[in-house]
Amino acid sequence: MFLSTGQGVHITVPTPSTTSDLAHSTARYDQAAFELDITGIAELRDIASVSDFDPDDYLADVLDYLHGRRFAGSERVFSASNDAYLLPIDEEEIRRLDKQHILLRLGQPFVLESTLRSILSQVEKKTVLDVGCGSGQWAKELAKKYPKADVIAIDEDEQTHDKAPKNVEFRRHNVNDGLAPFYDSYDVVHVRCIGAGTTSYRGMLVEATRCLKPGGLAIFIEGDFDLLGEDQITILEPASDNNENGSWMQRWTQAVRRAQVRRCNLSGVDDSPETLDQGLWQFPEYHEPSCGTGSIFTPVSPWPTSSLKEEALHYKVTGVLMKQNLKMFILATKQLLIEDGLTSEQVEEWAPKAIAELDNDAGFHAWFRWRIAWGRKISETSESASPTHSSTHANGQNHVNSNPVPGQGKMAAQLALMEKVRQFQTPHCHVRNKEQSLVYIKERTECPFSTRGQF
């Protein structure tokens, strides 16, 4: 699938002028996020053709929330089994999660697509565990794409999926109870956007690792609550009582993050989703050359433009979906902020201001970042096996070489895309090695507006 940034993007990227900026510019490198595949462009157009870019036709399943709970003054349904998790579990939230799924599917690094394919396309049957499966779309799509794989999808709330492939099974399980029933059984473990209700993120990482077979691949994805400016580096200053010119959307997302930190009793970065920026190198169970971290950048509204028609379409689709997602997120997290101590009056004052920013495509230019970490568990053949990815330099930038080597025709298409990607100014996806990840963490922590630095 084609996903990259064209020369026509109207974004001004500042020239590095400080030691920190120079370190940052060398610590981040571009990659082709997707392989060149015309069916991918067709899929993007299919999503764009849905009325108002709303993929309701794409949604078929709804949570069974008979065990949910309600709060006075709120019509939303919340989990009754996890007090730490205070996002809704109703049909409206399922629609939001499915929009979110499309956004992440349009941004997943090429190296992960290639590695998943290399594992799940093998002759012998493979097993996959989707932890905190949410709406279940990732599990269902993977099961359909790889019919020989057995996919187990777990979530704390019971789900019904009438149209799910036969090789996917949904089970009810609270990740905060540990993952002992799933130890040592899976070739792939996928964990996405469950930090909001995880009382120990590092503990969850350890538990998920125990579920892998030797050589198995783990993928962790979480949203970053610090919105970024046009340069994808500068963290936006939030609005405050003394600064009406700051971002109200930033104020909302950071208030949600602080509420979640308090609700889950998180005491430090290592105990929170922010630890993903450190990568899986911090765990001895993983084969270091196979590990990586990354960032997927999504515009918060369809504000970027490009002279490349496929990229302009990408911005339109992802920008509108992200805007819808964030608007629904504001409504979904009102109760969380009230439970954290804000008054109903404050919440009702902030929400329309944040929504107004999202609707101001011409004036509010911001990016949302998704953090990713992945790696393969050490096996007897790890030291002799090729790494999951490696980087090579060309024209002052880097790109990713993936394993296994594709056929000659496919490889030629991938190389052609990578040559094109190196001409682009602002990539949608960054991947980093261990050293680059540490530089990135240091720079983000030193920013006065970063929620990461508040631990």
Short mmCIF file of C-alpha atoms in Angstrom, two decimals:
data_model
loop_
_atom_site.label_atom_id
_atom_site.label_comp_id
_atom_site.label_asym_id
_atom_site.label_seq_id
_atom_site.Cartn_x
_atom_site.Cartn_y
_atom_site.Cartn_z
CA MET A 1 0.00 0.00 0.00
CA PHE A 2 1.32 3.42 -0.89
CA LEU A 3 1.96 5.75 2.03
CA SER A 4 4.55 8.51 1.89
CA THR A 5 4.92 12.26 1.75
CA GLY A 6 5.27 14.24 -1.46
CA GLN A 7 7.35 17.26 -2.37
CA GLY A 8 4.22 19.32 -2.68
CA VAL A 9 3.41 19.23 1.05
CA HIS A 10 3.07 22.79 2.32
CA ILE A 11 4.95 22.35 5.57
CA THR A 12 7.78 24.47 6.85
CA VAL A 13 10.38 22.44 8.72
CA PRO A 14 12.84 24.55 10.72
CA THR A 15 16.54 24.24 9.97
CA PRO A 16 18.37 22.68 12.94
CA SER A 17 20.15 25.39 14.85
CA THR A 18 21.07 23.81 18.17
CA THR A 19 22.96 20.75 19.26
CA SER A 20 19.71 19.15 20.38
CA ASP A 21 18.06 19.86 17.01
CA LEU A 22 21.02 18.38 15.15
CA ALA A 23 20.89 15.26 17.31
CA HIS A 24 17.18 15.00 16.62
CA SER A 25 17.58 15.34 12.87
CA THR A 26 20.14 12.53 12.73
CA ALA A 27 18.27 10.35 15.23
CA ARG A 28 15.14 10.06 13.09
CA TYR A 29 15.06 8.42 9.70
CA ASP A 30 12.45 7.87 7.05
CA GLN A 31 11.06 4.64 5.71
CA ALA A 32 8.53 3.48 3.21
CA ALA A 33 5.59 2.75 5.45
CA PHE A 34 3.89 0.51 2.87
CA GLU A 35 4.92 -1.39 -0.19
CA LEU A 36 3.88 -0.15 -3.60
CA ASP A 37 0.62 -1.93 -4.24
CA ILE A 38 -2.11 -0.52 -6.44
CA THR A 39 -4.75 -2.47 -4.51
CA GLY A 40 -3.76 -0.41 -1.48
CA ILE A 41 -4.60 2.81 -3.29
CA ALA A 42 -7.91 1.30 -4.34
CA GLU A 43 -8.61 0.44 -0.68
CA LEU A 44 -7.87 4.02 0.33
CA ARG A 45 -10.32 5.24 -2.31
CA ASP A 46 -12.94 2.79 -1.06
CA ILE A 47 -12.64 4.25 2.43
CA ALA A 48 -12.86 7.76 1.01
CA SER A 49 -15.99 6.90 -0.96
CA VAL A 50 -18.01 6.15 2.18
CA SER A 51 -20.47 8.93 3.00
CA ASP A 52 -18.76 11.63 5.07
CA PHE A 53 -15.77 9.25 5.34
CA ASP A 54 -17.75 7.42 8.00
CA PRO A 55 -17.00 3.67 7.70
CA ASP A 56 -20.28 2.57 9.23
CA ASP A 57 -20.68 -0.02 6.47
CA TYR A 58 -17.33 -1.37 7.59
CA LEU A 59 -18.62 -1.98 11.08
CA ALA A 60 -20.64 -5.09 11.78
CA ASP A 61 -20.19 -5.86 15.46
CA VAL A 62 -21.22 -4.30 18.72
CA LEU A 63 -20.10 -5.07 22.26
CA ASP A 64 -22.50 -6.93 24.49
CA TYR A 65 -22.53 -4.44 27.35
CA LEU A 66 -25.14 -6.08 29.55
CA HIS A 67 -22.57 -6.06 32.36
CA GLY A 68 -21.82 -2.35 31.95
CA ARG A 69 -22.40 0.47 34.42
CA ARG A 70 -23.71 4.03 34.12
CA PHE A 71 -22.98 7.31 35.88
CA ALA A 72 -25.52 9.91 36.92
CA GLY A 73 -25.86 12.53 34.22
CA SER A 74 -24.18 10.39 31.54
CA GLU A 75 -25.88 8.24 28.92
CA ARG A 76 -22.70 6.29 28.15
CA VAL A 77 -22.09 2.69 29.25
CA PHE A 78 -18.82 1.87 31.06
CA SER A 79 -17.03 -1.30 32.10
CA ALA A 80 -18.20 -2.90 35.33
CA SER A 81 -15.18 -5.24 35.56
CA ASN A 82 -12.29 -2.74 35.45
CA ASP A 83 -12.51 0.31 37.69
CA ALA A 84 -9.29 1.74 36.22
CA TYR A 85 -10.75 1.86 32.71
CA LEU A 86 -13.14 4.76 32.28
CA LEU A 87 -13.76 4.91 28.56
CA PRO A 88 -17.19 3.78 27.35
CA ILE A 89 -17.85 0.25 26.07
CA ASP A 90 -20.99 1.08 24.10
CA GLU A 91 -21.77 1.10 20.37
CA GLU A 92 -20.59 4.68 19.91
CA GLU A 93 -17.18 3.76 21.31
CA ILE A 94 -17.00 0.76 18.99
CA ARG A 95 -17.49 3.11 16.03
CA ARG A 96 -14.66 5.31 17.33
CA LEU A 97 -12.35 2.32 17.77
CA ASP A 98 -13.05 1.18 14.22
CA LYS A 99 -12.11 4.60 12.86
CA GLN A 100 -8.96 4.37 14.95
CA HIS A 101 -8.25 0.92 13.52
CA ILE A 102 -8.37 2.28 9.95
CA LEU A 103 -5.99 5.11 10.88
CA LEU A 104 -3.45 2.69 12.31
CA ARG A 105 -3.84 0.27 9.43
CA LEU A 106 -2.99 3.13 7.07
CA GLY A 107 0.16 3.89 9.05
CA GLN A 108 1.71 0.64 10.30
CA PRO A 109 5.43 0.49 9.41
CA PHE A 110 6.33 -1.54 6.37
CA VAL A 111 8.81 -3.56 8.42
CA LEU A 112 5.96 -4.93 10.57
CA GLU A 113 3.81 -5.80 7.57
CA SER A 114 6.76 -7.67 6.07
CA THR A 115 7.64 -9.49 9.30
CA LEU A 116 4.03 -10.53 9.95
CA ARG A 117 3.81 -11.87 6.43
CA SER A 118 7.07 -13.82 6.81
CA ILE A 119 5.77 -15.47 10.00
CA LEU A 120 2.14 -16.12 9.13
CA SER A 121 2.67 -17.21 5.51
CA GLN A 122 4.67 -20.26 6.50
CA VAL A 123 3.31 -23.73 5.81
CA GLU A 124 2.89 -24.76 9.42
CA LYS A 125 -0.05 -23.38 11.41
CA LYS A 126 0.71 -20.25 13.45
CA THR A 127 -1.01 -18.73 16.47
CA VAL A 128 -1.79 -15.08 17.20
CA LEU A 129 -2.93 -13.39 20.42
CA ASP A 130 -4.64 -9.98 20.22
CA VAL A 131 -4.57 -8.46 23.72
CA GLY A 132 -7.27 -5.86 24.42
CA CYS A 133 -8.87 -6.42 21.02
CA GLY A 134 -11.40 -3.58 21.33
CA SER A 135 -13.77 -3.73 18.38
CA GLY A 136 -12.03 -6.87 17.09
CA GLN A 137 -11.33 -5.51 13.62
CA TRP A 138 -7.57 -6.16 13.71
CA ALA A 139 -8.09 -9.78 14.74
CA LYS A 140 -10.79 -10.39 12.14
CA GLU A 141 -8.82 -8.83 9.31
CA LEU A 142 -5.69 -10.78 10.20
CA ALA A 143 -7.64 -14.04 10.45
CA LYS A 144 -9.19 -13.43 7.04
CA LYS A 145 -5.82 -12.56 5.48
CA TYR A 146 -4.09 -15.61 6.99
CA PRO A 147 -6.70 -18.40 7.11
CA LYS A 148 -4.12 -20.95 8.33
CA ALA A 149 -3.45 -18.91 11.49
CA ASP A 150 -5.43 -19.40 14.70
CA VAL A 151 -6.25 -16.01 16.23
CA ILE A 152 -7.34 -15.55 19.85
CA ALA A 153 -8.68 -12.08 20.67
CA ILE A 154 -9.18 -11.13 24.31
CA ASP A 155 -10.87 -8.16 25.93
CA GLU A 156 -12.25 -7.46 29.37
CA ASP A 157 -15.81 -7.16 28.08
CA GLU A 158 -17.80 -9.87 26.37
CA GLN A 159 -18.19 -9.48 22.62
CA THR A 160 -20.29 -10.92 19.82
CA HIS A 161 -18.98 -11.15 16.25
CA ASP A 162 -21.46 -12.87 13.96
CA LYS A 163 -19.38 -12.37 10.80
CA ALA A 164 -15.95 -13.24 12.22
CA PRO A 165 -13.80 -15.75 10.28
CA LYS A 166 -13.86 -19.29 11.68
CA ASN A 167 -10.16 -19.10 12.64
CA VAL A 168 -10.64 -16.26 15.15
CA GLU A 169 -11.99 -16.79 18.66
CA PHE A 170 -13.03 -14.01 21.06
CA ARG A 171 -12.61 -14.56 24.80
CA ARG A 172 -13.35 -12.44 27.84
CA HIS A 173 -10.24 -11.73 29.93
CA ASN A 174 -9.02 -8.74 31.98
CA VAL A 175 -5.36 -8.05 31.22
CA ASN A 176 -4.87 -6.65 34.74
CA ASP A 177 -5.36 -10.22 36.00
CA GLY A 178 -2.23 -11.28 34.13
CA LEU A 179 -1.97 -13.50 31.05
CA ALA A 180 -1.04 -16.86 32.59
CA PRO A 181 -3.66 -18.82 30.57
CA PHE A 182 -1.84 -17.78 27.38
CA TYR A 183 1.83 -18.33 28.28
CA ASP A 184 4.31 -19.82 25.76
CA SER A 185 1.69 -20.37 23.06
CA TYR A 186 1.85 -17.67 20.38
CA ASP A 187 3.91 -16.77 17.32
CA VAL A 188 2.54 -13.20 17.33
CA VAL A 189 1.27 -11.10 20.24
CA HIS A 190 -0.42 -7.81 19.33
CA VAL A 191 -1.25 -5.18 21.99
CA ARG A 192 -2.84 -1.91 20.91
CA CYS A 193 -4.19 1.11 22.79
CA ILE A 194 -4.93 -0.51 26.16
CA GLY A 195 -2.85 1.87 28.30
CA ALA A 196 -5.96 3.71 29.48
CA GLY A 197 -6.97 0.83 31.71
CA THR A 198 -3.66 -0.89 32.49
CA THR A 199 -2.58 -0.57 36.11
CA SER A 200 1.03 -1.53 35.30
CA TYR A 201 2.06 -1.14 31.70
CA ARG A 202 5.51 -2.60 32.30
CA GLY A 203 3.89 -5.54 34.08
CA MET A 204 1.64 -6.01 31.07
CA LEU A 205 4.69 -5.95 28.76
CA VAL A 206 6.29 -8.71 30.82
CA GLU A 207 3.09 -10.77 30.77
CA ALA A 208 2.66 -10.35 27.00
CA THR A 209 6.27 -11.41 26.46
CA ARG A 210 5.61 -14.62 28.41
CA CYS A 211 2.89 -15.47 25.90
CA LEU A 212 5.38 -15.67 23.02
CA LYS A 213 6.98 -18.81 21.69
CA PRO A 214 10.74 -18.59 21.02
CA GLY A 215 11.19 -16.46 17.90
CA GLY A 216 7.70 -14.98 18.30
CA LEU A 217 6.95 -11.37 17.36
CA ALA A 218 5.47 -8.82 19.80
CA ILE A 219 3.89 -5.56 18.61
CA PHE A 220 2.84 -2.79 21.03
CA ILE A 221 1.05 0.41 19.93
CA GLU A 222 -0.21 3.32 22.05
CA GLY A 223 -1.32 6.88 21.39
CA ASP A 224 0.74 9.85 22.56
CA PHE A 225 -1.27 12.52 24.37
CA ASP A 226 1.15 15.33 23.39
CA LEU A 227 -0.02 16.89 20.12
CA LEU A 228 2.75 18.07 17.80
CA GLY A 229 3.08 21.10 15.54
CA GLU A 230 3.66 21.17 11.79
CA ASP A 231 7.29 20.04 12.18
CA GLN A 232 6.20 16.81 13.97
CA ILE A 233 8.69 17.70 16.71
CA THR A 234 7.42 20.71 18.68
CA ILE A 235 4.92 19.82 21.42
CA LEU A 236 2.01 22.27 21.42
CA GLU A 237 1.53 24.52 24.41
CA PRO A 238 -1.84 23.76 26.03
CA ALA A 239 -4.38 26.48 26.73
CA SER A 240 -4.73 27.51 30.35
CA ASP A 241 -6.62 30.02 32.45
CA ASN A 242 -3.74 32.42 31.85
CA ASN A 243 -3.15 31.52 28.21
CA GLU A 244 -6.21 31.46 26.01
CA ASN A 245 -3.96 31.35 22.93
CA GLY A 246 -2.73 27.84 23.69
CA SER A 247 -4.36 24.73 22.29
CA TRP A 248 -7.61 23.58 23.91
CA MET A 249 -7.37 20.22 22.21
CA GLN A 250 -3.96 19.86 23.81
CA ARG A 251 -5.35 20.87 27.17
CA TRP A 252 -8.04 18.21 26.85
CA THR A 253 -5.74 15.35 25.81
CA GLN A 254 -3.21 16.16 28.52
CA ALA A 255 -5.95 16.39 31.15
CA VAL A 256 -7.13 12.94 30.06
CA ARG A 257 -3.57 11.61 30.34
CA ARG A 258 -3.13 12.99 33.87
CA ALA A 259 -6.52 11.55 34.89
CA GLN A 260 -5.51 8.12 33.57
CA VAL A 261 -2.16 8.28 35.37
CA ARG A 262 -3.92 8.98 38.65
CA ARG A 263 -6.69 6.47 38.04
CA CYS A 264 -4.26 3.66 37.22
CA ASN A 265 -1.87 4.74 40.03
CA LEU A 266 1.06 5.01 37.63
CA SER A 267 4.21 6.17 39.42
CA GLY A 268 6.73 6.53 36.59
CA VAL A 269 7.46 6.32 32.88
CA ASP A 270 8.41 2.64 33.14
CA ASP A 271 4.94 1.90 34.49
CA SER A 272 3.16 3.77 31.68
CA PRO A 273 2.78 3.44 27.89
CA GLU A 274 5.56 6.04 27.55
CA THR A 275 7.99 3.19 28.23
CA LEU A 276 7.39 1.99 24.65
CA ASP A 277 9.70 4.75 23.44
CA GLN A 278 12.51 2.89 25.23
CA GLY A 279 11.85 -0.13 23.03
CA LEU A 280 11.90 -3.82 23.86
CA TRP A 281 15.68 -3.70 24.23
CA GLN A 282 14.96 -3.09 27.94
CA PHE A 283 13.83 -6.73 28.25
CA PRO A 284 16.47 -9.49 28.00
CA GLU A 285 13.98 -11.90 26.43
CA TYR A 286 14.13 -10.11 23.08
CA HIS A 287 16.67 -10.52 20.28
CA GLU A 288 18.13 -7.01 20.15
CA PRO A 289 18.69 -6.74 16.35
CA SER A 290 15.02 -7.54 15.77
CA CYS A 291 13.74 -4.71 17.96
CA GLY A 292 12.67 -1.25 16.89
CA THR A 293 10.58 1.73 17.94
CA GLY A 294 8.60 4.05 15.76
CA SER A 295 6.14 6.89 15.38
CA ILE A 296 3.11 7.05 13.10
CA PHE A 297 1.95 10.61 12.47
CA THR A 298 -1.69 11.37 11.66
CA PRO A 299 -3.00 14.89 10.91
CA VAL A 300 -5.68 15.88 13.43
CA SER A 301 -7.75 17.24 10.54
CA PRO A 302 -7.35 17.28 6.74
CA TRP A 303 -5.11 20.39 6.80
CA PRO A 304 -1.99 19.14 4.91
CA THR A 305 -1.95 19.40 1.13
CA SER A 306 0.11 17.68 -1.53
CA SER A 307 0.56 17.85 -5.28
CA LEU A 308 0.69 14.05 -5.31
CA LYS A 309 -2.91 12.89 -5.77
CA GLU A 310 -2.55 9.65 -3.79
CA GLU A 311 -1.02 11.52 -0.91
CA ALA A 312 -3.64 14.28 -1.04
CA LEU A 313 -6.26 11.53 -0.80
CA HIS A 314 -4.42 9.99 2.14
CA TYR A 315 -4.42 13.32 4.00
CA LYS A 316 -8.11 13.81 3.29
CA VAL A 317 -9.10 10.36 4.50
CA THR A 318 -6.87 10.18 7.57
CA GLY A 319 -7.45 13.83 8.49
CA VAL A 320 -11.24 13.51 8.46
CA LEU A 321 -11.15 10.16 10.27
CA MET A 322 -8.81 11.58 12.93
CA LYS A 323 -11.03 14.62 13.39
CA GLN A 324 -14.05 12.39 13.86
CA ASN A 325 -12.08 10.13 16.18
CA LEU A 326 -10.95 13.02 18.38
CA LYS A 327 -14.42 14.55 18.54
CA MET A 328 -15.80 11.20 19.66
CA PHE A 329 -12.87 10.89 22.07
CA ILE A 330 -13.81 14.23 23.68
CA LEU A 331 -17.36 13.01 24.26
CA ALA A 332 -16.09 9.63 25.50
CA THR A 333 -13.74 11.13 28.10
CA LYS A 334 -16.01 13.76 29.66
CA GLN A 335 -16.93 11.41 32.50
CA LEU A 336 -13.27 10.55 33.08
CA LEU A 337 -12.39 14.22 33.63
CA ILE A 338 -15.37 14.72 35.92
CA GLU A 339 -14.38 11.66 37.96
CA ASP A 340 -10.87 13.15 38.14
CA GLY A 341 -12.13 16.35 39.76
CA LEU A 342 -13.20 18.77 37.03
CA THR A 343 -16.66 20.24 37.34
CA SER A 344 -19.35 19.61 34.75
CA GLU A 345 -19.21 23.32 33.95
CA GLN A 346 -15.47 23.16 33.20
CA VAL A 347 -15.89 20.10 31.00
CA GLU A 348 -18.73 21.73 29.07
CA GLU A 349 -16.61 24.88 28.64
CA TRP A 350 -13.50 23.10 27.38
CA ALA A 351 -15.15 20.60 25.03
CA PRO A 352 -16.60 23.05 22.46
CA LYS A 353 -13.33 24.99 22.40
CA ALA A 354 -11.39 21.83 21.59
CA ILE A 355 -13.94 20.81 18.95
CA ALA A 356 -13.76 24.29 17.39
CA GLU A 357 -9.99 23.85 16.98
CA LEU A 358 -10.50 20.54 15.19
CA ASP A 359 -12.96 22.22 12.82
CA ASN A 360 -10.47 25.00 12.03
CA ASP A 361 -8.59 23.19 9.27
CA ALA A 362 -7.04 26.41 8.00
CA GLY A 363 -5.71 27.59 11.35
CA PHE A 364 -5.06 24.54 13.55
CA HIS A 365 -2.24 22.48 12.08
CA ALA A 366 -1.23 19.63 14.34
CA TRP A 367 -0.17 15.99 14.23
CA PHE A 368 -1.16 13.12 16.48
CA ARG A 369 1.62 10.60 17.20
CA TRP A 370 1.18 6.85 17.71
CA ARG A 371 4.16 5.20 19.43
CA ILE A 372 5.17 1.67 18.46
CA ALA A 373 7.65 -0.89 19.78
CA TRP A 374 8.30 -4.38 18.42
CA GLY A 375 10.74 -7.24 18.64
CA ARG A 376 11.17 -11.02 18.44
CA LYS A 377 11.73 -13.27 21.41
CA ILE A 378 15.12 -14.96 21.57
CA SER A 379 15.25 -18.47 20.14
CA GLU A 380 18.00 -21.01 19.48
CA THR A 381 18.47 -19.57 15.98
CA SER A 382 18.22 -15.87 16.92
CA GLU A 383 21.92 -15.11 16.79
CA SER A 384 22.35 -16.59 13.34
CA ALA A 385 19.07 -15.37 11.90
CA SER A 386 18.79 -12.16 9.93
CA PRO A 387 17.44 -9.20 11.94
CA THR A 388 13.86 -8.07 11.46
CA HIS A 389 15.13 -4.91 9.81
CA SER A 390 18.30 -3.08 8.99
CA SER A 391 18.96 0.44 7.80
CA THR A 392 21.10 1.63 4.92
CA HIS A 393 22.06 5.18 4.03
CA ALA A 394 21.31 6.87 0.75
CA ASN A 395 21.19 10.56 -0.15
CA GLY A 396 21.76 11.49 3.49
CA GLN A 397 18.74 9.55 4.73
CA ASN A 398 17.97 5.97 5.67
CA HIS A 399 15.41 3.40 4.65
CA VAL A 400 14.46 -0.07 5.78
CA ASN A 401 15.43 -3.34 4.14
CA SER A 402 12.93 -6.06 5.09
CA ASN A 403 13.31 -9.82 5.41
CA PRO A 404 12.53 -12.16 3.71
CA VAL A 405 13.63 -11.01 0.24
CA PRO A 406 10.58 -10.75 -2.05
CA GLY A 407 10.43 -11.90 -5.66
CA GLN A 408 12.31 -9.92 -8.28
CA GLY A 409 9.29 -8.04 -9.58
CA LYS A 410 8.03 -7.13 -6.13
CA MET A 411 11.50 -6.15 -4.98
CA ALA A 412 11.89 -3.82 -7.97
CA ALA A 413 8.60 -2.14 -7.09
CA GLN A 414 9.65 -1.72 -3.44
CA LEU A 415 13.02 -0.24 -4.41
CA ALA A 416 11.30 2.15 -6.81
CA LEU A 417 9.03 3.32 -4.00
CA MET A 418 11.94 3.76 -1.60
CA GLU A 419 13.78 5.89 -4.16
CA LYS A 420 10.70 8.07 -4.36
CA VAL A 421 10.27 8.24 -0.59
CA ARG A 422 13.74 9.71 -0.15
CA GLN A 423 12.58 12.78 -2.07
CA PHE A 424 9.75 13.50 0.35
CA GLN A 425 9.99 16.22 2.97
CA THR A 426 7.73 15.02 5.78
CA PRO A 427 7.27 11.28 6.35
CA HIS A 428 4.23 9.74 7.99
CA CYS A 429 6.25 7.09 9.74
CA HIS A 430 9.62 7.04 11.53
CA VAL A 431 11.47 3.98 12.79
CA ARG A 432 14.40 4.12 15.20
CA ASN A 433 17.11 1.89 16.55
CA LYS A 434 18.16 1.79 20.22
CA GLU A 435 20.52 4.77 20.12
CA GLN A 436 18.08 6.92 18.17
CA SER A 437 15.26 6.04 20.55
CA LEU A 438 17.26 7.27 23.56
CA VAL A 439 17.96 10.59 21.85
CA TYR A 440 14.28 11.00 21.01
CA ILE A 441 13.23 10.29 24.62
CA LYS A 442 15.68 12.86 25.99
CA GLU A 443 14.43 15.61 23.70
CA ARG A 444 10.77 14.94 24.47
CA THR A 445 11.36 14.81 28.22
CA GLU A 446 13.14 18.18 28.17
CA CYS A 447 10.15 19.92 26.53
CA PRO A 448 8.26 21.91 29.21
CA PHE A 449 4.88 20.94 27.71
CA SER A 450 5.49 17.19 27.52
CA THR A 451 3.34 14.98 29.76
CA ARG A 452 6.22 12.50 29.71
CA GLY A 453 8.34 14.92 31.76
CA GLN A 454 5.64 15.14 34.46
CA PHE A 455 6.35 11.68 35.90
#
